[in-house]
Short mmCIF file of C-alpha atoms in Angstrom, two decimals:
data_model
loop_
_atom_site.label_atom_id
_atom_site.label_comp_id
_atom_site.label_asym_id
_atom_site.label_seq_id
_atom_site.Cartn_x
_atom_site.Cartn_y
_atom_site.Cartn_z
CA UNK A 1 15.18 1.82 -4.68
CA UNK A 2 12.69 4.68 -5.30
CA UNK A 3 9.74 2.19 -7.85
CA UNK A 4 6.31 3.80 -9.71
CA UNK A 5 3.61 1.16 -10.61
CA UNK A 6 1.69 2.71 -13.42
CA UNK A 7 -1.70 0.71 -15.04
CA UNK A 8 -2.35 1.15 -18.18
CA UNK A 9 -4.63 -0.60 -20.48
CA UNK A 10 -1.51 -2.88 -21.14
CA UNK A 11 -0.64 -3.72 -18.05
CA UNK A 12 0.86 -2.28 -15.23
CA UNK A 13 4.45 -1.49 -15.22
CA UNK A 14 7.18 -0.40 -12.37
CA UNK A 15 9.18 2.30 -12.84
CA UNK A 16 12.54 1.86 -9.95
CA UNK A 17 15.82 4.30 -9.75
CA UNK A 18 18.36 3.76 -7.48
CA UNK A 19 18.27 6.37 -5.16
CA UNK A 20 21.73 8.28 -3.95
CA UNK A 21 19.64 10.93 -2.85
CA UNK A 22 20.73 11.91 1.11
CA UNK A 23 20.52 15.50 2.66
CA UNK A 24 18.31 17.61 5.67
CA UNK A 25 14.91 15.29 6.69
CA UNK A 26 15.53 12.66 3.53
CA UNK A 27 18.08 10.44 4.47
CA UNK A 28 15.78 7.92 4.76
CA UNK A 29 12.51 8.58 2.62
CA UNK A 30 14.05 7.34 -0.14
CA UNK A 31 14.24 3.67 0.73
CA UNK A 32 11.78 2.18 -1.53
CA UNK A 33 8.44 3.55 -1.62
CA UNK A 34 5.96 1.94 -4.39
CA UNK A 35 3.32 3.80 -6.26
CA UNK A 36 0.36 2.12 -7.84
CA UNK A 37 -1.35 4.39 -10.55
CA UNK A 38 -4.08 3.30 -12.15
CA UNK A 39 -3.71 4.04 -16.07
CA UNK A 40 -0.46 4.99 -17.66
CA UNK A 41 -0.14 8.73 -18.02
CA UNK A 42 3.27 9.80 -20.09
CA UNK A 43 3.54 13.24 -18.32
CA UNK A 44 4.39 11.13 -15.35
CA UNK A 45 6.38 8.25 -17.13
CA UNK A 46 8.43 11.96 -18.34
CA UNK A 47 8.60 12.99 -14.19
CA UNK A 48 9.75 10.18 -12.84
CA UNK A 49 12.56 9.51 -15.34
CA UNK A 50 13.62 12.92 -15.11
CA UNK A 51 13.49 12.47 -11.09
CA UNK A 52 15.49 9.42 -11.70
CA UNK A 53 18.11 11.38 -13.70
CA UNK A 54 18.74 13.96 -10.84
CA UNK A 55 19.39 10.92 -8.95
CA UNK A 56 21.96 9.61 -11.62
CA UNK A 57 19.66 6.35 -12.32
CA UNK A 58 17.52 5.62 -14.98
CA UNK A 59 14.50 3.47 -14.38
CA UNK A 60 13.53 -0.37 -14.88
CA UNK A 61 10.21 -1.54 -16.02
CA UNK A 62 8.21 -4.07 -14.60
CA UNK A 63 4.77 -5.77 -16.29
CA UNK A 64 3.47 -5.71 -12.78
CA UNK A 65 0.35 -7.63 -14.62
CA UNK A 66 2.26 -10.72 -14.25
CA UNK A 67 1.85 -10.19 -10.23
CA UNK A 68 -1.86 -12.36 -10.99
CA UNK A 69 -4.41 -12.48 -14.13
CA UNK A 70 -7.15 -11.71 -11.80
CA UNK A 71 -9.19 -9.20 -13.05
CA UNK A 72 -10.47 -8.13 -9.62
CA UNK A 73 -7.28 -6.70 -8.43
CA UNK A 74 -8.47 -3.58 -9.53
CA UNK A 75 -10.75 -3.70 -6.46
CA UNK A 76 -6.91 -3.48 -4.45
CA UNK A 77 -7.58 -5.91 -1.33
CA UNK A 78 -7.40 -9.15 -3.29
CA UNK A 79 -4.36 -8.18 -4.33
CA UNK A 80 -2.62 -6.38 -0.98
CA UNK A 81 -1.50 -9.57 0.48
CA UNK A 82 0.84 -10.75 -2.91
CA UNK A 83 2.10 -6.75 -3.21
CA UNK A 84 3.59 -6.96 0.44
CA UNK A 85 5.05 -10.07 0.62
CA UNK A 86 6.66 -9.09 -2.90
CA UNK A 87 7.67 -5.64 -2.80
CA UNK A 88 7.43 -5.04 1.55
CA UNK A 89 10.72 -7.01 1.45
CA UNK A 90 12.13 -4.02 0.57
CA UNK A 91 10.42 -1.04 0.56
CA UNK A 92 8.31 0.95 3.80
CA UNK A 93 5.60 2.24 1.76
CA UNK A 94 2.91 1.04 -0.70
CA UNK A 95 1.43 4.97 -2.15
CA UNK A 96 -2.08 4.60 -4.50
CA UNK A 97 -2.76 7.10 -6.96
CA UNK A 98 -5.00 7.98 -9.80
CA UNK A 99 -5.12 8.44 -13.11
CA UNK A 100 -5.67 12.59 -11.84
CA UNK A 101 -3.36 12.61 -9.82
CA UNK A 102 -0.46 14.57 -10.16
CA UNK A 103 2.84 14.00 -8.05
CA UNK A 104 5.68 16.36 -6.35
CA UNK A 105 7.95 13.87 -5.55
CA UNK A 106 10.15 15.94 -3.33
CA UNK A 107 7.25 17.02 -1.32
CA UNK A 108 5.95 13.73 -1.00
CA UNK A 109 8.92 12.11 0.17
CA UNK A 110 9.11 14.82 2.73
CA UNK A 111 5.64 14.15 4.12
CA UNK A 112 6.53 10.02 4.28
CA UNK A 113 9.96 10.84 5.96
CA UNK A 114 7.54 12.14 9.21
CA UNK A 115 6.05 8.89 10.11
CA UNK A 116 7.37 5.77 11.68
CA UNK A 117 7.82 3.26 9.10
CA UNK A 118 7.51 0.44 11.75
CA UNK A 119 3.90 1.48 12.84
CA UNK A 120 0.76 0.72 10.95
CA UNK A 121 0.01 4.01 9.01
CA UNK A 122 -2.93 4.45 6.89
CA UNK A 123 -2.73 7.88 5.58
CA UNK A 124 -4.41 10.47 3.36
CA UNK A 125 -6.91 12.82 2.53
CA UNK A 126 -10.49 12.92 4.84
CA UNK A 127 -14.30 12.40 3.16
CA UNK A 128 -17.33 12.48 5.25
CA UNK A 129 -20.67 11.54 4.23
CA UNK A 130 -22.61 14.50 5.33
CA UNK A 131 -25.93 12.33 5.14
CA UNK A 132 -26.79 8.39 5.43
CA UNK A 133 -26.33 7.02 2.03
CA UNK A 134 -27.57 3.70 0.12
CA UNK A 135 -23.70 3.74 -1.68
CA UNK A 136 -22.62 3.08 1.50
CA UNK A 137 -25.20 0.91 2.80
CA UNK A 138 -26.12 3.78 5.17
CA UNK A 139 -22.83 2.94 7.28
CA UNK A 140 -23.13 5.18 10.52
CA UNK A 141 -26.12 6.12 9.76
CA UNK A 142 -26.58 7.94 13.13
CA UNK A 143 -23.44 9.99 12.97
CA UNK A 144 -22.21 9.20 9.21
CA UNK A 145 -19.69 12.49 9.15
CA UNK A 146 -17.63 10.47 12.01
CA UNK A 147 -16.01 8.10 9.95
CA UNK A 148 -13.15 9.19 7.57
CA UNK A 149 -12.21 7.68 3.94
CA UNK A 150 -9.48 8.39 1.77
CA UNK A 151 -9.95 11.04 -1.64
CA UNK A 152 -8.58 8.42 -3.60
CA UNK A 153 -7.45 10.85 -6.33
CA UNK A 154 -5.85 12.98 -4.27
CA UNK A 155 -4.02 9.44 -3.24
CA UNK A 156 -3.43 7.50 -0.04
CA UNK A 157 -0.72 5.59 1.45
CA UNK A 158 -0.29 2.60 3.40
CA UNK A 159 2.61 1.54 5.83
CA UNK A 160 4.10 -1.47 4.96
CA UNK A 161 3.30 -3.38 8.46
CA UNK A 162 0.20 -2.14 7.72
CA UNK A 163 0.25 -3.88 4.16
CA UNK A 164 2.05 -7.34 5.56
CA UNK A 165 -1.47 -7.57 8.08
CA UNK A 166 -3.87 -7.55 5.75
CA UNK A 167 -3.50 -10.83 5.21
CA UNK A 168 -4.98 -11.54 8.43
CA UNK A 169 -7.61 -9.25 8.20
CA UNK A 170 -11.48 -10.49 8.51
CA UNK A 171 -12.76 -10.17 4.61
CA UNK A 172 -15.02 -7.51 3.76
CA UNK A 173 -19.03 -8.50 5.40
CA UNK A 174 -20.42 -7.28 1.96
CA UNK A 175 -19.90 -9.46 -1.32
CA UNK A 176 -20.06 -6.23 -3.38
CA UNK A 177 -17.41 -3.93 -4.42
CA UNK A 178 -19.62 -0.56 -4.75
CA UNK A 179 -17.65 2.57 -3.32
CA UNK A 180 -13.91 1.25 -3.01
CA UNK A 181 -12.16 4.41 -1.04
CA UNK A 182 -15.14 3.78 1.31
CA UNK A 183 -14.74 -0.09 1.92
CA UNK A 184 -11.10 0.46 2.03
CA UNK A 185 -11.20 2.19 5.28
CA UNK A 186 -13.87 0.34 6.94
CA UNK A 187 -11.52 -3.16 5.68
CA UNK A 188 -8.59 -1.25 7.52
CA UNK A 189 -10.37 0.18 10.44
CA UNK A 190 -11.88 -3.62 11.09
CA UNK A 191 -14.19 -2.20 13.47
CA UNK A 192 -12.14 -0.55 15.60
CA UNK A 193 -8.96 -3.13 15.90
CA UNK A 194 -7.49 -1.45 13.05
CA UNK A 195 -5.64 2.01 12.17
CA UNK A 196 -8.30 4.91 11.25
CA UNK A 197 -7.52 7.20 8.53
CA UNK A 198 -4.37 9.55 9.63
CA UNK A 199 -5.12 12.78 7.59
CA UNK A 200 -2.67 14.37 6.08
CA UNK A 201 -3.35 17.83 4.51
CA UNK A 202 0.16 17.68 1.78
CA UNK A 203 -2.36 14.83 0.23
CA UNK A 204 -4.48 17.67 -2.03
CA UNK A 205 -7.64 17.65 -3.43
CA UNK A 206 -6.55 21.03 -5.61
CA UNK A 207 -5.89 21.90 -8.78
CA UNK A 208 -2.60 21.61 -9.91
CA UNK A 209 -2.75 25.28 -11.64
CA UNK A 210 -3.57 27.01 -8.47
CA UNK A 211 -0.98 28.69 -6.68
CA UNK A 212 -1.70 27.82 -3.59
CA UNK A 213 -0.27 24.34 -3.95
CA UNK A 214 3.07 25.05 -3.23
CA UNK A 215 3.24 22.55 -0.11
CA UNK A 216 1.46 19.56 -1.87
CA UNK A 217 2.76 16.19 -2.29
CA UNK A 218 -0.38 15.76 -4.90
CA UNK A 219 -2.44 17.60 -6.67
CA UNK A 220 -5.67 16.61 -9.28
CA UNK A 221 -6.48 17.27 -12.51
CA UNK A 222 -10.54 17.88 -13.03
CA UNK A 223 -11.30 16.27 -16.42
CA UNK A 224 -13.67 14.57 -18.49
CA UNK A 225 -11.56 13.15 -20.92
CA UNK A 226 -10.52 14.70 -23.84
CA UNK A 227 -8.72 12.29 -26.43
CA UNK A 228 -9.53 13.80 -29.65
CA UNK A 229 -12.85 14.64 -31.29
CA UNK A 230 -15.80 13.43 -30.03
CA UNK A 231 -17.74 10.62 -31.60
CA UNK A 232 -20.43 11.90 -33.62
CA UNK A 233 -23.98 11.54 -32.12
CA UNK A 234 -25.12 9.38 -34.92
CA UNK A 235 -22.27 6.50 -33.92
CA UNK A 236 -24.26 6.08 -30.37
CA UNK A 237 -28.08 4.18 -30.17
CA UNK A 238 -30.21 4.70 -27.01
CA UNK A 239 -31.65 2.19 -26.16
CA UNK A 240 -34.41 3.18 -22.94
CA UNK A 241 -35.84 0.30 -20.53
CA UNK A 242 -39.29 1.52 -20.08
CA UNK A 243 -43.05 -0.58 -18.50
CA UNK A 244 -46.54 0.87 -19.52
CA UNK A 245 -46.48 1.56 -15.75
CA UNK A 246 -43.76 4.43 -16.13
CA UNK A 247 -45.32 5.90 -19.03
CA UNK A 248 -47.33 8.40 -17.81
CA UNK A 249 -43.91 9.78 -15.58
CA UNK A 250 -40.87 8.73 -15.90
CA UNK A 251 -40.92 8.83 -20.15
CA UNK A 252 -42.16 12.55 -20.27
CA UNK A 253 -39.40 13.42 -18.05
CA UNK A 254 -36.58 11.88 -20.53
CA UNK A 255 -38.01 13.51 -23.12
CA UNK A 256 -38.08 17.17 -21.50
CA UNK A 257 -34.43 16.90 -20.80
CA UNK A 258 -32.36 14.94 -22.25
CA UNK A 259 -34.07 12.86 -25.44
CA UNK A 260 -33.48 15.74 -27.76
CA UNK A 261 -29.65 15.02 -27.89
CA UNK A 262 -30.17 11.80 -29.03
CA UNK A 263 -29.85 10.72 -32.77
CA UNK A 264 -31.39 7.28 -32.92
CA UNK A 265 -33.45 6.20 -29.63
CA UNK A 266 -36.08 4.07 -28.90
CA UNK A 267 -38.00 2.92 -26.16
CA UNK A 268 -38.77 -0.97 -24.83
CA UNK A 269 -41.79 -1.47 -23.28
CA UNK A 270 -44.30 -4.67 -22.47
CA UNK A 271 -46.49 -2.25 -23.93
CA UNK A 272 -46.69 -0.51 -27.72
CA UNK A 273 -47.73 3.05 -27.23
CA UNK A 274 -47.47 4.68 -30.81
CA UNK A 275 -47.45 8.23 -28.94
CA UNK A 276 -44.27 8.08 -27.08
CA UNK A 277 -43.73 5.71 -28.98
CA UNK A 278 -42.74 2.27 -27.40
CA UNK A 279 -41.57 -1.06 -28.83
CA UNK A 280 -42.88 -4.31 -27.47
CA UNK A 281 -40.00 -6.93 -27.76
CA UNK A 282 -42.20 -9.97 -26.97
CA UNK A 283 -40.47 -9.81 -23.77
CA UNK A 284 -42.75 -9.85 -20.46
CA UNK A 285 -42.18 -6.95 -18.01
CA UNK A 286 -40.26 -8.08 -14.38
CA UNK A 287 -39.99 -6.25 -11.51
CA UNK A 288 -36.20 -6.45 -10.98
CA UNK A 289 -33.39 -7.78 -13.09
CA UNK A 290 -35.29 -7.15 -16.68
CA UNK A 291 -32.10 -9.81 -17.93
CA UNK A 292 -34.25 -11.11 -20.52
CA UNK A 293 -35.16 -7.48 -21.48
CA UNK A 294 -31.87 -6.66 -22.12
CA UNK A 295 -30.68 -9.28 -24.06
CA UNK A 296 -33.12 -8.72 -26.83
CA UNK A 297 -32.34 -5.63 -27.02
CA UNK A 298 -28.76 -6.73 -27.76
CA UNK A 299 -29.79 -9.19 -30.34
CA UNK A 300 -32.12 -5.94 -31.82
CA UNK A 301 -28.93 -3.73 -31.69
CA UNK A 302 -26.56 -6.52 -33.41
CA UNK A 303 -28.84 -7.38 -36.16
CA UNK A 304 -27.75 -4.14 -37.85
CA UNK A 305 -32.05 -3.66 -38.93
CA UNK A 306 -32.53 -0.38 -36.88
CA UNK A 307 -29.10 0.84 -36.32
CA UNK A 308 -25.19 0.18 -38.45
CA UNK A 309 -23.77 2.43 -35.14
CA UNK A 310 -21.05 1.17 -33.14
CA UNK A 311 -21.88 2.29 -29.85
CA UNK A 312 -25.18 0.98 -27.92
CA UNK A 313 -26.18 3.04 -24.51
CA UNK A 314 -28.65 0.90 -22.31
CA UNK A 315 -30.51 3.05 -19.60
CA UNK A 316 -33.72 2.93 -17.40
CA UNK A 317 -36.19 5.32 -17.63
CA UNK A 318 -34.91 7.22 -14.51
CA UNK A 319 -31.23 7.60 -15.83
CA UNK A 320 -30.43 11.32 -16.54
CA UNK A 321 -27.63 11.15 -18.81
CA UNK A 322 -25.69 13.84 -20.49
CA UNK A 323 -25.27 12.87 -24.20
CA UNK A 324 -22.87 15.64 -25.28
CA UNK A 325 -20.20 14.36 -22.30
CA UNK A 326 -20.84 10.39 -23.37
CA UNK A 327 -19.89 11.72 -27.18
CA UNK A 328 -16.60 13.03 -25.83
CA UNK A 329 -15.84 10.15 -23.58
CA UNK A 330 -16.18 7.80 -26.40
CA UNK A 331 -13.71 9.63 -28.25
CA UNK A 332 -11.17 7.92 -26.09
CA UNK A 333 -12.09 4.34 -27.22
CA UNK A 334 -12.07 2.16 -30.60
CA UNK A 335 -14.89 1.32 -31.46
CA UNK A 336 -13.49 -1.88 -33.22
CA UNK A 337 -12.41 -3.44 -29.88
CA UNK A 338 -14.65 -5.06 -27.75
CA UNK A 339 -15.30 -1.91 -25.10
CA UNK A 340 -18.14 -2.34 -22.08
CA UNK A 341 -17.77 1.07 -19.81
CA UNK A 342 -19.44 2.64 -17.37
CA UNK A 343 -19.72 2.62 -13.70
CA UNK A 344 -17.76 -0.65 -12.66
CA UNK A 345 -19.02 -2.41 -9.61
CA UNK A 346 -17.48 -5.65 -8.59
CA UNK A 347 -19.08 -8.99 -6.43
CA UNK A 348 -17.31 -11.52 -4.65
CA UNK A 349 -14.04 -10.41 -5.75
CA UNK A 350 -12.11 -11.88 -2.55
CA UNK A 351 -12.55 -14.87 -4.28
CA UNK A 352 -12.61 -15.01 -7.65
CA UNK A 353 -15.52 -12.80 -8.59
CA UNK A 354 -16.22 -10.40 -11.62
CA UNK A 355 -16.63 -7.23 -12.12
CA UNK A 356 -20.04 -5.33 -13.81
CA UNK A 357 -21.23 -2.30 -15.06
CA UNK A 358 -23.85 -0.94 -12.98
CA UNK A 359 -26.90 -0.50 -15.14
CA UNK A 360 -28.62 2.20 -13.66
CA UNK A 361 -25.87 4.92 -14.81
CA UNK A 362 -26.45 3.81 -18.04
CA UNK A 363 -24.15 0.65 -19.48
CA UNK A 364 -22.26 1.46 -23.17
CA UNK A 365 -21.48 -1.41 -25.14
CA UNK A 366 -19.08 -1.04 -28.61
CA UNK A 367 -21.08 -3.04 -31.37
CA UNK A 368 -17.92 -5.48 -31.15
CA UNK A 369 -18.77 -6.28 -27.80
CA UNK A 370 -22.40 -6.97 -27.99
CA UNK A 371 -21.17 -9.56 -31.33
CA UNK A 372 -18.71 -11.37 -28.54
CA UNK A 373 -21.60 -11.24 -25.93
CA UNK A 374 -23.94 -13.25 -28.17
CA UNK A 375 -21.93 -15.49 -29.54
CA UNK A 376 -20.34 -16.60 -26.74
CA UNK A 377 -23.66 -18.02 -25.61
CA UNK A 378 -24.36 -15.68 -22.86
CA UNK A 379 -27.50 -15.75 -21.34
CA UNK A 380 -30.07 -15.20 -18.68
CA UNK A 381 -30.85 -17.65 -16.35
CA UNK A 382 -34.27 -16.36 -15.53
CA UNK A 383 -36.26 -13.56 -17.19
CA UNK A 384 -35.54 -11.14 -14.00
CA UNK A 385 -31.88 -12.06 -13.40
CA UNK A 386 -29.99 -8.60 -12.92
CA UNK A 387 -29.48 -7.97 -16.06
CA UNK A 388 -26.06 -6.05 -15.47
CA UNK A 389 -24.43 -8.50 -13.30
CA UNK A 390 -24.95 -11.29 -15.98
CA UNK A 391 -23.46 -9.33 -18.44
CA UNK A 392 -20.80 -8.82 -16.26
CA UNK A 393 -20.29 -12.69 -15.28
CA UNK A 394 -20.32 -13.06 -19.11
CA UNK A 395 -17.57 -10.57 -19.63
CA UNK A 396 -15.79 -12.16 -17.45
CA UNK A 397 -15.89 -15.67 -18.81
CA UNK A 398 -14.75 -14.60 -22.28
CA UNK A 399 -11.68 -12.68 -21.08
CA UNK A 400 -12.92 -8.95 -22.35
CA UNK A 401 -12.38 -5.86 -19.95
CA UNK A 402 -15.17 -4.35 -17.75
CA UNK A 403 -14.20 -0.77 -17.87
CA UNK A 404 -14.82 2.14 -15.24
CA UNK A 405 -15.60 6.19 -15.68
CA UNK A 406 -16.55 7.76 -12.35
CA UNK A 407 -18.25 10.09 -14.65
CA UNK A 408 -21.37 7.48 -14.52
CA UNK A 409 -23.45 7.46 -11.15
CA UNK A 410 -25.78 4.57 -10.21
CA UNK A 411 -27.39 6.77 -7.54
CA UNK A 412 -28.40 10.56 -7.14
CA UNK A 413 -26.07 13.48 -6.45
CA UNK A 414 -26.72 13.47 -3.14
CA UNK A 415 -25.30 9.72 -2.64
CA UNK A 416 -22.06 11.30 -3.32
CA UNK A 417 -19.70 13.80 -1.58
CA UNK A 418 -20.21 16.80 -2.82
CA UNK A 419 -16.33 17.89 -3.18
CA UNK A 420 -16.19 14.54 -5.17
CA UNK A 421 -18.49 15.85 -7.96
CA UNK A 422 -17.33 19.39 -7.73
CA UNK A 423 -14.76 18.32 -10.06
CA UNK A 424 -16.14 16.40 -12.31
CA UNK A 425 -17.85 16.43 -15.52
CA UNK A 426 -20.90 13.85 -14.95
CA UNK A 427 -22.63 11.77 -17.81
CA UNK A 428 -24.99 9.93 -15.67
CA UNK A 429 -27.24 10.09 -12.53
CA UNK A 430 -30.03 7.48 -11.54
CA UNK A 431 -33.28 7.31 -9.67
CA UNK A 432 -36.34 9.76 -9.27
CA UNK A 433 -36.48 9.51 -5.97
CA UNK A 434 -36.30 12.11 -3.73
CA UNK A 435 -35.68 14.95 -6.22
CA UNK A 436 -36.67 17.30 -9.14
CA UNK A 437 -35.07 15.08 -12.17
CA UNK A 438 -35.37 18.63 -13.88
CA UNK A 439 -33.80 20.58 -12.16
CA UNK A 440 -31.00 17.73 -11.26
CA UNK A 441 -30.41 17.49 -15.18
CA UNK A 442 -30.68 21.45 -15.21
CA UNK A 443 -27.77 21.44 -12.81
CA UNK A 444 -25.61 18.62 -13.52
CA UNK A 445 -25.70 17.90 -16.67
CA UNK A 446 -26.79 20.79 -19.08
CA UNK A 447 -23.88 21.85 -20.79
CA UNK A 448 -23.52 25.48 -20.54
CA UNK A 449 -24.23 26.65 -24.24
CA UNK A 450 -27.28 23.98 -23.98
CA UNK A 451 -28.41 26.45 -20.92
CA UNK A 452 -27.87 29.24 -22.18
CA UNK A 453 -30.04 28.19 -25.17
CA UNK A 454 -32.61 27.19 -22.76
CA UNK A 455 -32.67 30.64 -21.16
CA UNK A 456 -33.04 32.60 -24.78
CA UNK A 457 -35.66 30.52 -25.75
CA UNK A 458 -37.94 30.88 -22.42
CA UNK A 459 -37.33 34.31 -22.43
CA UNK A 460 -38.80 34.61 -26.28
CA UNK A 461 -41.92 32.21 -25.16
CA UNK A 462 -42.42 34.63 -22.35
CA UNK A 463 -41.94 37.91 -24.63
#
């Protein structure tokens, strides 16, 4: 058997074809190798049938969602143990993808057919953090380019032995899910009594259009996601978590970047400034969590008084956010289903946790949502409760989906590996610290007509 795992927002399904497939090195790297993709793509639904027809096969489908209704499993090791036992019976290899990823089968199966299927293999593509990084929880922090993690979307593959132990591995030391290709390895590695990262250079981080990607078992797609027209700016509030303290700084800098985009904003203070100007929401300032902050701002945003637009975006004052991207993301949801989305973090999902948008890269909420949020009698437990993970436990409790865009960044660029947001599209960054939150905006996430613009009109100002 030759199976595909695909997850969409329906489930996840298996794709198998019985393979008759023997000649030159792949006589036996067709003996059942599993792919898990995350989000159901029909270009490759269309490849791997087609694969399956050379092979004289045609494939089943499996609701792989029925393996557990954990919602976790998207974090991958609370689920490992159950995808061994079940499909390790049978197959050598257990191959992640992403929803960018594209797939040469043939060269892929060539690649597999090189290792030993009875060692513990942990394969892929190499990152290095070129600096100490807080995503990371500064990991290495003396030598942080020495330790190797997967490109997830140029995917990764895992032995089967190596699968069937994890079971026995020591659980992660943090609680929280942050940067999963990163905790992956250091889960596998265990310190040193596990397998290292074995790179392998047929696992591309490429384009799939270049022509130099002849040899690749994978190549990427760069994207922000294009499903249609964008949502017009008028269907998204902003709603901007502000304190009297950060007026003087932090406000001025959202409006000389990236306030202008925005149809319908306002600002929530403990203070009312009629210059910027601020709101007071009888709500006292914290200096973490701001939970109680944020849930009056959903009550403001449901009560359909300031705003009838089905799309709220929360942000601090230090989120630089590009408004123009967010439009065309949100072209890819309905706005009539309850949608949270943004940059998904997890805790305590070994055992039975939740997942949580992380509120610094800005949390988006459809207007359906917020309605389910409130009336299911969510709430905050203190005033400075962390505002995003009770939203997230919330979530959680009444069954609706957390959902993740790598486009949105809790932390600044240089948190992140630079090849990593080389080909992307970012909406989001977060925190002052450290940088010129001009020029970061400037660079990031000006769209280039919006630059160009820029450029005409300085160079009238200076004429």
């Amino acid at each position: 058997n030759l199976c595909f795992k695909t997850v969409s927002r329906g489930g996840v399904f298996i794709f198998c074809c019985q393979s008759i497939y023997k000649k030159n090195v792949l006589v036996h790297n067709l003996t059942n190798v599993v792919f898990l993709i995350f989000h159901l793509f029909m270009w490759f639904v269309r490849d791997v049938t087609r694969f399956c027809t050379v092979l004289q096969s045609s494939p089943d489908v499996v609701l792989l969602h029925k393996l557990s209704d954990y919602d976790g499993n998207w974090s991958i090791l609370p689920a490992l143990p159950r995808l061994a036992s079940q499909y390790c019976q049978t197959s050598l290899w257990i191959v992640f993808l992403e929803e960018e990823t594209n797939v040469n089968l043939h060269n892929l199966l060539q690649v597999l057919s090189k290792f030993n299927t009875r060692k513990e293999w942990f394969l892929g593509r190499p990152l290095h953090d070129d600096e100490p990084t807080i995503i990371h929880h500064y990991a290495f922090s003396e030598d942080p380019s020495s330790f190797s993690y997967p490109d997830f979307m140029a995917g990764w593959a895992l032995s089967c032995p190596l699968a069937k132990r994890s079971d026995f591995i020591s659980p992660p030391k943090s609680d929280f899910t942050i940067d999963l290709q990163h905790e992956i390895a250091l889960y596998i590695w265990e310190e040193g009594r596990g397998p290292a990262l074995t790179v392998v250079n047929e696992f591309c981080s490429e384009l799939q259009s270049l022509s130099s990607t002849g040899d690749c078992a994978t190549t990427i797609n760069t994207f922000l996601s294009a499903c249609g027209n964008p949502v017009q700016k008028e269907d998204v509030f902003v709603a901007v978590k502000t304190c009297q303290r950060f007026h003087g700084d932090r406000v001025p800098l959202v409006k000389q970047t990236w306030e202008k985009d925005a149809a319908s904003l306002e600002y929530y203070s403990d203070f009312t400034d009629p210059y910027i100007p601020t709101i007071h929401l009888g709500v006292p300032n914290t200096e973490r969590g701001h939970c109680q902050k944020t849930f009056a701002i959903l009550k403001r945003f449901a009560s359909g008084v300031v705003t009838q637009a089905p799309w709220l975006l929360i942000v601090d004052d230090d989120t630089l956010i590009s408004l123009p991207r967010l439009w065309r993301l949100l072209g890819c949801y309905d706005p009539n289903e309850a949608v949270s989305v943004g940059e998904r973090y997890g805790y305590g999902l070994s055992r039975d946790g939740y997942s949580y948008i992380t509120g610094g890269g800005g949390m988006v909420f459809s207007r359906v949502a917020v309605q389910n949020i409130l009336a299911g009698g969510c709430g905050c437990h203190s005033s400075d409760a962390p505002d995003d993970m009770v939203l997230g436990m919330c979530l959680t409790t009444l069954g609706l989906p957390v959902t993740h865009s790598p486009l949105f960044h809790q932390a600044r660029p240089q948190d992140y590996v630079k090849e990593l947001l080389a080909r992307q599209s970012p909406i989001s960054f977060h925190k002052h610290w450290n940088i010129n939150p001009v020029a970061v905006y400037q660079h990031w996430l000006k769209e280039p007509n919006q630059r160009r613009a820029h450029s005409l009109t300085k160079t009238r100002e200076e004429l």
